């Protein structure tokens, strides 16, 4: 019997990469195709353990390249698509919004057209809670699937636009879709421009950690493997056309996160440096995951166990992130933070 084919876009990135490994190891009955353009955020060395497996395949392509993507879908006739590929960093979207529209909006539309033409069984669009905008600090309020979309950054606006296209392909063409909206992820292979890996790598090197504004902004943190299990569940059990929020009630201020990492690594809080705030900095994100829990999802990590595992991973895998923070990354860091003080 032919194996079913799952196309995972963005499988060389942080969450897509963890998802590819999770699926290749869990399901021999699927062929997993990792499609990625290998931008600055894409890295294939993380897949050295699975790349020899028969059910893993890699394709280098740009999701916004209509001709190549249509050709590929006609040839491979994928059964499922799980779509992660995106420009994902809010700070980069503030300095250069255009590529976010190109990849996140135009790229998604190309994939939707290709999926529609070959008639996929399901298209899972991986989105973010940031499309809902921001919450006040009142701890009794949460984002539900009914919260109106009010994105504030060019990144979240591009993700919200892609969500609306995915929804429209369900309503108009009956393309079988799900949309997942997850809170902030952390865990192995997180690119060190994002808060948690940036803090771990800088604290290990005893370098200053830039905290935007007063550090009081709140994020709801979810371990990446709990996000992977949520997507696996939605792929197999999600009701067609539905949106599912993903989050585990792990709200922390940025300052709490940074202090936890410093304490775990046994360093001094003098490493904290308060810098100029991010433009349009969303105050708080917090997810109500009731709908997904009713489908049968339960996270395995809380913030304490997840951050301990993650810090240990970064200590055990210094080679991986040290290679990334040399070269190009140095130029990015200088440019991003030089005007920030
Ligand atoms: P990432 O930046 O680590 O990885 C993105 C991947 O997409 C990279 O491998 C990159 O090479 C690839 N890519 C970029 N442009 C491409 C293109 N034009 N064609 C093909 N591949 C391309 O991002 P991530 O943090 O792993 O996020 C993955 C998805 O999850 C994104 O859609 C993001 O919006 C969503 N999400 C992220 C978080 C988070 O906390 N990181 C939370 C919720 C949702
Ligand atoms: P980030 O990891 O960029 O994720 P997002 O913007 O998608 O939530 O940032 C998480 C939080 O940490 C956010 O409130 C901004 C803040 N932050 C800092 O304080 N300093 C930093 O150097 C970075 C990258 C982020």
mmCIF file of C-alpha atoms and ligand atoms in Angstrom:
data_model
loop_
_atom_site.group_PDB
_atom_site.id
_atom_site.type_symbol
_atom_site.label_atom_id
_atom_site.label_comp_id
_atom_site.label_asym_id
_atom_site.label_seq_id
_atom_site.Cartn_x
_atom_site.Cartn_y
_atom_site.Cartn_z
ATOM 1 C CA UNK A 1 0.000 0.000 0.000
ATOM 2 C CA UNK A 2 1.275 3.496 -0.839
ATOM 3 C CA UNK A 3 2.119 5.597 2.155
ATOM 4 C CA UNK A 4 0.209 8.857 2.667
ATOM 5 C CA UNK A 5 2.295 11.944 1.954
ATOM 6 C CA UNK A 6 2.476 14.855 4.390
ATOM 7 C CA UNK A 7 4.033 18.095 3.167
ATOM 8 C CA UNK A 8 5.469 20.153 6.039
ATOM 9 C CA UNK A 9 6.471 23.671 4.991
ATOM 10 C CA UNK A 10 9.129 25.451 7.059
ATOM 11 C CA UNK A 11 10.468 22.161 8.422
ATOM 12 C CA UNK A 12 14.010 23.535 8.713
ATOM 13 C CA UNK A 13 12.868 26.184 11.213
ATOM 14 C CA UNK A 14 12.216 25.984 14.931
ATOM 15 C CA UNK A 15 8.666 24.615 15.298
ATOM 16 C CA UNK A 16 8.445 23.010 11.849
ATOM 17 C CA UNK A 17 11.789 21.292 12.544
ATOM 18 C CA UNK A 18 10.572 19.867 15.838
ATOM 19 C CA UNK A 19 7.329 18.787 14.140
ATOM 20 C CA UNK A 20 9.159 17.014 11.282
ATOM 21 C CA UNK A 21 11.260 15.023 13.793
ATOM 22 C CA UNK A 22 8.179 14.233 15.897
ATOM 23 C CA UNK A 23 6.241 12.945 12.859
ATOM 24 C CA UNK A 24 9.118 11.029 11.206
ATOM 25 C CA UNK A 25 9.818 9.212 14.496
ATOM 26 C CA UNK A 26 6.175 8.628 15.437
ATOM 27 C CA UNK A 27 4.649 7.514 12.132
ATOM 28 C CA UNK A 28 6.324 5.062 9.785
ATOM 29 C CA UNK A 29 3.068 4.956 7.832
ATOM 30 C CA UNK A 30 3.567 8.513 6.520
ATOM 31 C CA UNK A 31 6.142 9.940 4.137
ATOM 32 C CA UNK A 32 7.144 13.344 5.492
ATOM 33 C CA UNK A 33 8.251 15.964 2.954
ATOM 34 C CA UNK A 34 10.037 18.922 4.503
ATOM 35 C CA UNK A 35 9.816 21.922 2.130
ATOM 36 C CA UNK A 36 11.926 24.920 3.089
ATOM 37 C CA UNK A 37 13.668 27.827 1.386
ATOM 38 C CA UNK A 38 16.494 27.765 3.979
ATOM 39 C CA UNK A 39 16.377 31.474 4.815
ATOM 40 C CA UNK A 40 18.504 32.783 7.705
ATOM 41 C CA UNK A 41 16.084 30.907 10.039
ATOM 42 C CA UNK A 42 16.324 27.557 8.280
ATOM 43 C CA UNK A 43 18.934 25.001 9.274
ATOM 44 C CA UNK A 44 19.131 21.382 8.182
ATOM 45 C CA UNK A 45 21.909 20.220 10.515
ATOM 46 C CA UNK A 46 19.236 19.629 13.163
ATOM 47 C CA UNK A 47 17.915 16.745 11.057
ATOM 48 C CA UNK A 48 21.137 14.710 10.914
ATOM 49 C CA UNK A 49 19.491 11.891 12.930
ATOM 50 C CA UNK A 50 16.435 11.517 10.700
ATOM 51 C CA UNK A 51 17.752 12.378 7.257
ATOM 52 C CA UNK A 52 18.726 8.803 6.475
ATOM 53 C CA UNK A 53 15.269 7.489 7.334
ATOM 54 C CA UNK A 54 13.176 6.295 4.415
ATOM 55 C CA UNK A 55 10.111 8.300 5.421
ATOM 56 C CA UNK A 56 11.969 11.671 5.449
ATOM 57 C CA UNK A 57 12.429 13.799 2.329
ATOM 58 C CA UNK A 58 13.700 17.344 1.815
ATOM 59 C CA UNK A 59 12.724 19.797 -0.915
ATOM 60 C CA UNK A 60 14.309 23.221 -1.228
ATOM 61 C CA UNK A 61 11.700 25.648 -2.568
ATOM 62 C CA UNK A 62 10.076 29.030 -2.039
ATOM 63 C CA UNK A 63 6.381 28.775 -1.092
ATOM 64 C CA UNK A 64 5.756 32.020 -2.982
ATOM 65 C CA UNK A 65 7.175 30.599 -6.246
ATOM 66 C CA UNK A 66 3.897 29.645 -7.934
ATOM 67 C CA UNK A 67 5.380 27.739 -10.867
ATOM 68 C CA UNK A 68 7.591 25.449 -8.756
ATOM 69 C CA UNK A 69 4.945 24.854 -6.098
ATOM 70 C CA UNK A 70 2.209 23.957 -8.617
ATOM 71 C CA UNK A 71 4.604 21.637 -10.439
ATOM 72 C CA UNK A 72 5.611 19.954 -7.181
ATOM 73 C CA UNK A 73 2.009 19.371 -6.052
ATOM 74 C CA UNK A 74 1.036 17.963 -9.469
ATOM 75 C CA UNK A 75 3.970 15.539 -9.271
ATOM 76 C CA UNK A 76 3.717 14.459 -5.620
ATOM 77 C CA UNK A 77 -0.051 14.768 -5.009
ATOM 78 C CA UNK A 78 0.339 15.346 -1.261
ATOM 79 C CA UNK A 79 -2.439 14.019 0.993
ATOM 80 C CA UNK A 80 -1.876 16.519 3.803
ATOM 81 C CA UNK A 81 -0.214 19.916 4.188
ATOM 82 C CA UNK A 82 0.977 21.313 7.512
ATOM 83 C CA UNK A 83 2.020 24.880 6.838
ATOM 84 C CA UNK A 84 4.622 26.500 9.126
ATOM 85 C CA UNK A 85 6.839 28.367 6.634
ATOM 86 C CA UNK A 86 6.841 32.058 7.464
ATOM 87 C CA UNK A 87 8.869 35.067 8.412
ATOM 88 C CA UNK A 88 8.347 34.858 12.152
ATOM 89 C CA UNK A 89 10.225 37.587 14.025
ATOM 90 C CA UNK A 90 8.229 40.673 15.116
ATOM 91 C CA UNK A 91 11.332 42.917 15.345
ATOM 92 C CA UNK A 92 12.340 42.068 11.768
ATOM 93 C CA UNK A 93 8.779 42.833 10.616
ATOM 94 C CA UNK A 94 9.086 46.311 12.122
ATOM 95 C CA UNK A 95 12.247 47.071 10.134
ATOM 96 C CA UNK A 96 11.256 45.236 6.922
ATOM 97 C CA UNK A 97 7.514 44.460 6.580
ATOM 98 C CA UNK A 98 7.571 43.688 2.844
ATOM 99 C CA UNK A 99 9.047 40.188 3.018
ATOM 100 C CA UNK A 100 6.383 39.312 5.621
ATOM 101 C CA UNK A 101 3.613 40.051 3.119
ATOM 102 C CA UNK A 102 5.476 38.230 0.360
ATOM 103 C CA UNK A 103 6.098 35.029 2.336
ATOM 104 C CA UNK A 104 3.254 34.902 4.836
ATOM 105 C CA UNK A 105 0.416 36.173 2.634
ATOM 106 C CA UNK A 106 1.433 35.491 -0.985
ATOM 107 C CA UNK A 107 3.178 32.221 -0.073
ATOM 108 C CA UNK A 108 0.118 30.939 1.777
ATOM 109 C CA UNK A 109 -2.106 31.799 -1.147
ATOM 110 C CA UNK A 110 0.101 29.843 -3.570
ATOM 111 C CA UNK A 111 -0.028 26.805 -1.256
ATOM 112 C CA UNK A 112 -3.816 27.073 -0.946
ATOM 113 C CA UNK A 113 -4.183 27.109 -4.749
ATOM 114 C CA UNK A 114 -1.900 24.092 -5.094
ATOM 115 C CA UNK A 115 -3.706 22.195 -2.318
ATOM 116 C CA UNK A 116 -7.053 22.987 -3.930
ATOM 117 C CA UNK A 117 -5.921 21.800 -7.362
ATOM 118 C CA UNK A 118 -4.728 18.380 -6.184
ATOM 119 C CA UNK A 119 -7.558 17.998 -3.635
ATOM 120 C CA UNK A 120 -5.665 17.435 -0.373
ATOM 121 C CA UNK A 121 -7.409 15.609 2.472
ATOM 122 C CA UNK A 122 -6.490 18.372 4.914
ATOM 123 C CA UNK A 123 -4.532 21.646 5.048
ATOM 124 C CA UNK A 124 -3.452 22.680 8.556
ATOM 125 C CA UNK A 125 -2.427 26.326 8.773
ATOM 126 C CA UNK A 126 -0.171 27.045 11.742
ATOM 127 C CA UNK A 127 -0.913 30.522 13.032
ATOM 128 C CA UNK A 128 -0.364 32.530 16.181
ATOM 129 C CA UNK A 129 -2.292 34.101 19.055
ATOM 130 C CA UNK A 130 -0.726 37.424 17.994
ATOM 131 C CA UNK A 131 -3.472 37.786 15.353
ATOM 132 C CA UNK A 132 -5.868 38.629 18.211
ATOM 133 C CA UNK A 133 -3.851 41.721 19.175
ATOM 134 C CA UNK A 134 -3.153 42.368 22.839
ATOM 135 C CA UNK A 135 -4.925 41.842 26.165
ATOM 136 C CA UNK A 136 -4.867 44.162 29.171
ATOM 137 C CA UNK A 137 -3.031 42.936 32.291
ATOM 138 C CA UNK A 138 -6.347 41.724 33.868
ATOM 139 C CA UNK A 139 -5.520 38.016 34.485
ATOM 140 C CA UNK A 140 -9.136 36.871 34.020
ATOM 141 C CA UNK A 141 -9.228 37.706 30.287
ATOM 142 C CA UNK A 142 -8.118 35.273 27.561
ATOM 143 C CA UNK A 143 -8.088 34.915 23.776
ATOM 144 C CA UNK A 144 -10.776 32.484 22.602
ATOM 145 C CA UNK A 145 -11.388 31.354 19.015
ATOM 146 C CA UNK A 146 -14.167 33.978 18.882
ATOM 147 C CA UNK A 147 -11.921 36.925 19.819
ATOM 148 C CA UNK A 148 -11.882 39.381 16.877
ATOM 149 C CA UNK A 149 -8.636 39.613 14.891
ATOM 150 C CA UNK A 150 -6.860 42.877 15.743
ATOM 151 C CA UNK A 151 -3.196 42.391 14.799
ATOM 152 C CA UNK A 152 -0.824 45.185 15.824
ATOM 153 C CA UNK A 153 2.541 44.377 14.219
ATOM 154 C CA UNK A 154 3.348 43.863 10.526
ATOM 155 C CA UNK A 155 4.137 40.225 11.468
ATOM 156 C CA UNK A 156 0.779 39.567 13.117
ATOM 157 C CA UNK A 157 -1.050 41.498 10.372
ATOM 158 C CA UNK A 158 0.539 39.231 7.750
ATOM 159 C CA UNK A 159 -0.411 36.120 9.755
ATOM 160 C CA UNK A 160 -3.998 37.371 10.224
ATOM 161 C CA UNK A 161 -4.220 38.018 6.469
ATOM 162 C CA UNK A 162 -3.108 34.464 5.745
ATOM 163 C CA UNK A 163 -5.634 33.110 8.294
ATOM 164 C CA UNK A 164 -8.420 34.947 6.473
ATOM 165 C CA UNK A 165 -7.339 33.498 3.127
ATOM 166 C CA UNK A 166 -7.330 29.986 4.607
ATOM 167 C CA UNK A 167 -10.812 30.557 6.035
ATOM 168 C CA UNK A 168 -12.020 31.912 2.670
ATOM 169 C CA UNK A 169 -10.763 28.794 0.816
ATOM 170 C CA UNK A 170 -12.883 26.695 3.177
ATOM 171 C CA UNK A 171 -15.977 28.868 2.818
ATOM 172 C CA UNK A 172 -15.665 29.370 -0.953
ATOM 173 C CA UNK A 173 -14.091 26.170 -2.274
ATOM 174 C CA UNK A 174 -14.690 23.764 0.659
ATOM 175 C CA UNK A 175 -10.926 23.195 0.926
ATOM 176 C CA UNK A 176 -10.658 21.010 4.069
ATOM 177 C CA UNK A 177 -8.721 23.184 6.507
ATOM 178 C CA UNK A 178 -7.910 23.793 10.158
ATOM 179 C CA UNK A 179 -6.214 26.832 11.647
ATOM 180 C CA UNK A 180 -4.219 26.573 14.885
ATOM 181 C CA UNK A 181 -3.312 29.689 16.899
ATOM 182 C CA UNK A 182 -0.599 28.996 19.424
ATOM 183 C CA UNK A 183 0.968 31.094 22.147
ATOM 184 C CA UNK A 184 4.741 31.756 22.352
ATOM 185 C CA UNK A 185 6.794 28.571 21.898
ATOM 186 C CA UNK A 186 10.167 27.713 23.401
ATOM 187 C CA UNK A 187 12.388 24.622 23.426
ATOM 188 C CA UNK A 188 15.210 22.965 21.452
ATOM 189 C CA UNK A 189 16.373 24.594 18.195
ATOM 190 C CA UNK A 190 14.755 27.972 18.940
ATOM 191 C CA UNK A 191 16.628 30.592 16.919
ATOM 192 C CA UNK A 192 18.650 32.808 19.296
ATOM 193 C CA UNK A 193 17.079 36.087 18.132
ATOM 194 C CA UNK A 194 13.940 35.276 20.203
ATOM 195 C CA UNK A 195 13.722 36.134 23.913
ATOM 196 C CA UNK A 196 14.334 32.753 25.596
ATOM 197 C CA UNK A 197 17.224 31.398 23.478
ATOM 198 C CA UNK A 198 18.712 34.900 23.230
ATOM 199 C CA UNK A 199 18.710 35.161 27.019
ATOM 200 C CA UNK A 200 20.150 31.671 27.565
ATOM 201 C CA UNK A 201 22.960 32.160 25.043
ATOM 202 C CA UNK A 202 23.887 35.608 26.372
ATOM 203 C CA UNK A 203 23.743 34.587 30.041
ATOM 204 C CA UNK A 204 25.950 31.559 29.340
ATOM 205 C CA UNK A 205 28.448 33.954 27.698
ATOM 206 C CA UNK A 206 27.988 36.467 30.582
ATOM 207 C CA UNK A 207 26.761 39.141 28.162
ATOM 208 C CA UNK A 208 24.085 41.752 28.859
ATOM 209 C CA UNK A 209 20.487 40.670 28.210
ATOM 210 C CA UNK A 210 18.341 43.355 26.521
ATOM 211 C CA UNK A 211 14.883 43.651 28.117
ATOM 212 C CA UNK A 212 12.456 45.919 26.260
ATOM 213 C CA UNK A 213 10.772 48.712 28.258
ATOM 214 C CA UNK A 214 10.198 47.763 31.909
ATOM 215 C CA UNK A 215 9.962 43.990 31.229
ATOM 216 C CA UNK A 216 6.329 43.885 32.420
ATOM 217 C CA UNK A 217 4.874 42.589 29.127
ATOM 218 C CA UNK A 218 3.336 39.144 29.505
ATOM 219 C CA UNK A 219 3.623 36.150 27.179
ATOM 220 C CA UNK A 220 1.963 32.709 27.552
ATOM 221 C CA UNK A 221 4.748 30.143 27.014
ATOM 222 C CA UNK A 222 4.263 26.658 25.552
ATOM 223 C CA UNK A 223 6.942 23.990 25.079
ATOM 224 C CA UNK A 224 7.374 23.260 21.373
ATOM 225 C CA UNK A 225 6.716 19.509 21.803
ATOM 226 C CA UNK A 226 3.295 20.279 23.302
ATOM 227 C CA UNK A 227 2.613 22.408 20.224
ATOM 228 C CA UNK A 228 3.656 19.453 18.014
ATOM 229 C CA UNK A 229 1.238 17.082 19.772
ATOM 230 C CA UNK A 230 -1.548 19.664 19.391
ATOM 231 C CA UNK A 231 -0.983 19.924 15.629
ATOM 232 C CA UNK A 232 -0.830 16.126 15.332
ATOM 233 C CA UNK A 233 -4.218 15.928 17.059
ATOM 234 C CA UNK A 234 -5.784 18.670 14.933
ATOM 235 C CA UNK A 235 -4.425 17.056 11.756
ATOM 236 C CA UNK A 236 -6.116 13.751 12.633
ATOM 237 C CA UNK A 237 -9.169 14.789 14.668
ATOM 238 C CA UNK A 238 -9.834 18.481 14.021
ATOM 239 C CA UNK A 239 -13.289 19.270 12.715
ATOM 240 C CA UNK A 240 -13.084 20.686 9.184
ATOM 241 C CA UNK A 241 -13.143 24.473 8.952
ATOM 242 C CA UNK A 242 -12.440 24.958 12.677
ATOM 243 C CA UNK A 243 -9.893 27.144 14.460
ATOM 244 C CA UNK A 244 -8.115 25.766 17.570
ATOM 245 C CA UNK A 245 -6.222 27.893 20.086
ATOM 246 C CA UNK A 246 -3.150 26.220 21.622
ATOM 247 C CA UNK A 247 -1.753 27.247 25.012
ATOM 248 C CA UNK A 248 -1.066 25.849 28.465
ATOM 249 C CA UNK A 249 -1.751 28.738 30.911
ATOM 250 C CA UNK A 250 1.910 29.580 31.507
ATOM 251 C CA UNK A 251 1.843 33.361 31.703
ATOM 252 C CA UNK A 252 5.050 35.102 32.723
ATOM 253 C CA UNK A 253 6.337 38.665 32.472
ATOM 254 C CA UNK A 254 9.455 38.991 30.342
ATOM 255 C CA UNK A 255 11.385 40.000 33.448
ATOM 256 C CA UNK A 256 10.256 36.823 35.252
ATOM 257 C CA UNK A 257 11.424 34.721 32.297
ATOM 258 C CA UNK A 258 14.835 36.410 32.181
ATOM 259 C CA UNK A 259 15.312 36.171 35.966
ATOM 260 C CA UNK A 260 14.379 32.458 35.959
ATOM 261 C CA UNK A 261 17.031 31.748 33.307
ATOM 262 C CA UNK A 262 19.692 33.797 35.132
ATOM 263 C CA UNK A 263 18.919 32.028 38.427
ATOM 264 C CA UNK A 264 18.972 28.545 36.855
ATOM 265 C CA UNK A 265 22.353 29.295 35.276
ATOM 266 C CA UNK A 266 23.669 30.675 38.578
ATOM 267 C CA UNK A 267 24.557 34.132 37.204
ATOM 268 C CA UNK A 268 23.962 37.694 38.401
ATOM 269 C CA UNK A 269 20.887 39.818 37.669
ATOM 270 C CA UNK A 270 23.334 42.640 36.871
ATOM 271 C CA UNK A 271 23.338 41.116 33.370
ATOM 272 C CA UNK A 272 19.850 42.586 32.799
ATOM 273 C CA UNK A 273 19.880 45.727 30.666
ATOM 274 C CA UNK A 274 16.614 47.626 30.142
ATOM 275 C CA UNK A 275 16.566 49.007 26.579
ATOM 276 C CA UNK A 276 14.219 51.122 24.466
ATOM 277 C CA UNK A 277 10.799 49.499 24.085
ATOM 278 C CA UNK A 278 9.697 47.730 20.898
ATOM 279 C CA UNK A 279 7.379 49.881 18.724
ATOM 280 C CA UNK A 280 3.722 48.879 19.198
ATOM 281 C CA UNK A 281 4.763 46.341 21.872
ATOM 282 C CA UNK A 282 1.735 44.143 22.723
ATOM 283 C CA UNK A 283 1.122 44.138 26.484
ATOM 284 C CA UNK A 284 -0.156 40.658 27.124
ATOM 285 C CA UNK A 285 -1.076 37.406 25.356
ATOM 286 C CA UNK A 286 -3.016 34.607 27.082
ATOM 287 C CA UNK A 287 -4.811 31.632 25.528
ATOM 288 C CA UNK A 288 -8.011 29.863 26.527
ATOM 289 C CA UNK A 289 -7.334 26.302 25.203
ATOM 290 C CA UNK A 290 -10.714 24.788 26.230
ATOM 291 C CA UNK A 291 -11.770 23.869 22.686
ATOM 292 C CA UNK A 292 -8.546 21.923 22.009
ATOM 293 C CA UNK A 293 -8.687 20.256 25.432
ATOM 294 C CA UNK A 294 -12.198 19.029 24.565
ATOM 295 C CA UNK A 295 -10.680 17.428 21.449
ATOM 296 C CA UNK A 296 -8.360 15.483 23.802
ATOM 297 C CA UNK A 297 -5.152 17.579 24.038
ATOM 298 C CA UNK A 298 -3.126 17.866 27.239
ATOM 299 C CA UNK A 299 0.313 19.496 27.505
ATOM 300 C CA UNK A 300 3.089 17.488 29.166
ATOM 301 C CA UNK A 301 5.252 20.437 30.292
ATOM 302 C CA UNK A 302 4.518 23.372 32.570
ATOM 303 C CA UNK A 303 6.804 26.404 32.449
ATOM 304 C CA UNK A 304 9.084 25.156 35.247
ATOM 305 C CA UNK A 305 9.739 21.703 33.743
ATOM 306 C CA UNK A 306 9.876 23.060 30.198
ATOM 307 C CA UNK A 307 12.357 25.859 30.869
ATOM 308 C CA UNK A 308 14.614 23.516 32.884
ATOM 309 C CA UNK A 309 14.665 21.014 29.974
ATOM 310 C CA UNK A 310 15.308 23.828 27.484
ATOM 311 C CA UNK A 311 18.185 25.405 29.435
ATOM 312 C CA UNK A 312 19.798 21.970 29.752
ATOM 313 C CA UNK A 313 19.371 21.426 25.997
ATOM 314 C CA UNK A 314 21.161 24.712 25.232
ATOM 315 C CA UNK A 315 23.975 23.733 27.615
ATOM 316 C CA UNK A 316 24.289 20.334 25.899
ATOM 317 C CA UNK A 317 24.113 21.775 22.370
ATOM 318 C CA UNK A 318 26.385 24.819 22.476
ATOM 319 C CA UNK A 319 27.876 23.945 19.090
ATOM 320 C CA UNK A 320 24.486 24.374 17.404
ATOM 321 C CA UNK A 321 23.765 27.880 18.685
ATOM 322 C CA UNK A 322 27.375 29.090 18.763
ATOM 323 C CA UNK A 323 27.572 28.435 15.021
ATOM 324 C CA UNK A 324 24.381 30.444 14.516
ATOM 325 C CA UNK A 325 25.433 33.418 16.618
ATOM 326 C CA UNK A 326 28.672 33.788 14.697
ATOM 327 C CA UNK A 327 28.717 35.365 11.216
ATOM 328 C CA UNK A 328 25.561 37.042 9.879
ATOM 329 C CA UNK A 329 23.829 36.995 13.252
ATOM 330 C CA UNK A 330 26.463 39.365 14.691
ATOM 331 C CA UNK A 331 25.551 42.004 12.103
ATOM 332 C CA UNK A 332 21.831 41.567 12.868
ATOM 333 C CA UNK A 333 22.404 41.892 16.615
ATOM 334 C CA UNK A 334 24.495 45.064 16.265
ATOM 335 C CA UNK A 335 21.932 46.708 13.982
ATOM 336 C CA UNK A 336 18.890 45.673 16.051
ATOM 337 C CA UNK A 337 20.232 46.771 19.430
ATOM 338 C CA UNK A 338 22.613 49.669 18.645
ATOM 339 C CA UNK A 339 19.760 52.218 18.437
ATOM 340 C CA UNK A 340 17.993 50.629 21.334
ATOM 341 C CA UNK A 341 19.876 51.963 24.308
HETATM 342 P P1 LIG B 1 11.160 30.046 12.122
HETATM 343 O O1 LIG B 1 11.458 31.452 11.693
HETATM 344 O O2 LIG B 1 12.064 29.391 13.110
HETATM 345 O O3 LIG B 1 11.113 29.098 10.845
HETATM 346 C C1 LIG B 1 10.515 29.479 9.649
HETATM 347 C C2 LIG B 1 10.999 28.526 8.544
HETATM 348 O O4 LIG B 1 10.327 28.894 7.330
HETATM 349 C C3 LIG B 1 12.507 28.607 8.271
HETATM 350 O O5 LIG B 1 13.050 27.312 8.189
HETATM 351 C C4 LIG B 1 12.597 29.321 6.931
HETATM 352 O O6 LIG B 1 13.721 28.940 6.163
HETATM 353 C C5 LIG B 1 11.281 28.903 6.275
HETATM 354 N N1 LIG B 1 10.845 29.861 5.240
HETATM 355 C C6 LIG B 1 10.798 31.218 5.329
HETATM 356 N N2 LIG B 1 10.365 31.744 4.178
HETATM 357 C C7 LIG B 1 10.126 30.694 3.331
HETATM 358 C C8 LIG B 1 9.646 30.602 1.996
HETATM 359 N N3 LIG B 1 9.359 31.699 1.287
HETATM 360 N N4 LIG B 1 9.497 29.376 1.457
HETATM 361 C C9 LIG B 1 9.802 28.242 2.168
HETATM 362 N N5 LIG B 1 10.275 28.288 3.435
HETATM 363 C C10 LIG B 1 10.434 29.496 4.010
HETATM 364 O O7 LIG B 1 9.669 30.099 12.653
HETATM 365 P P2 LIG B 1 8.968 29.278 13.833
HETATM 366 O O8 LIG B 1 9.149 30.007 15.103
HETATM 367 O O9 LIG B 1 9.355 27.861 13.735
HETATM 368 O O10 LIG B 1 7.435 29.448 13.423
HETATM 369 C C11 LIG B 1 6.817 28.530 12.518
HETATM 370 C C12 LIG B 1 5.355 28.910 12.318
HETATM 371 O O11 LIG B 1 4.681 28.904 13.566
HETATM 372 C C13 LIG B 1 5.170 30.320 11.745
HETATM 373 O O12 LIG B 1 4.124 30.267 10.800
HETATM 374 C C14 LIG B 1 4.778 31.168 12.945
HETATM 375 O O13 LIG B 1 3.948 32.232 12.562
HETATM 376 C C15 LIG B 1 4.022 30.145 13.798
HETATM 377 N N6 LIG B 1 4.046 30.385 15.265
HETATM 378 C C16 LIG B 1 5.244 30.636 15.898
HETATM 379 C C17 LIG B 1 5.238 30.798 17.291
HETATM 380 C C18 LIG B 1 6.533 31.023 18.050
HETATM 381 O O14 LIG B 1 6.490 31.246 19.264
HETATM 382 N N7 LIG B 1 7.697 30.916 17.431
HETATM 383 C C19 LIG B 1 4.052 30.738 18.004
HETATM 384 C C20 LIG B 1 2.862 30.493 17.309
HETATM 385 C C21 LIG B 1 2.898 30.303 15.944
HETATM 386 P P1 LIG B 2 9.890 37.367 21.050
HETATM 387 O O1 LIG B 2 10.680 36.186 21.519
HETATM 388 O O2 LIG B 2 10.450 38.215 19.950
HETATM 389 O O3 LIG B 2 8.418 36.846 20.696
HETATM 390 P P2 LIG B 2 7.059 37.699 20.361
HETATM 391 O O4 LIG B 2 7.425 39.097 20.039
HETATM 392 O O5 LIG B 2 6.540 36.954 19.153
HETATM 393 O O6 LIG B 2 6.181 37.565 21.564
HETATM 394 O O7 LIG B 2 9.648 38.307 22.310
HETATM 395 C C1 LIG B 2 9.009 37.829 23.459
HETATM 396 C C2 LIG B 2 8.876 39.001 24.419
HETATM 397 O O8 LIG B 2 10.187 39.392 24.850
HETATM 398 C C3 LIG B 2 8.247 40.235 23.785
HETATM 399 O O9 LIG B 2 7.403 40.862 24.751
HETATM 400 C C4 LIG B 2 9.424 41.127 23.455
HETATM 401 C C5 LIG B 2 10.439 40.772 24.528
HETATM 402 N N1 LIG B 2 11.865 40.867 24.129
HETATM 403 C C6 LIG B 2 12.764 41.572 24.930
HETATM 404 O O10 LIG B 2 12.401 42.140 25.985
HETATM 405 N N2 LIG B 2 14.079 41.637 24.545
HETATM 406 C C7 LIG B 2 14.527 41.043 23.405
HETATM 407 O O11 LIG B 2 15.740 41.166 23.076
HETATM 408 C C8 LIG B 2 13.596 40.300 22.596
HETATM 409 C C9 LIG B 2 14.047 39.618 21.333
HETATM 410 C C10 LIG B 2 12.282 40.236 23.003
#
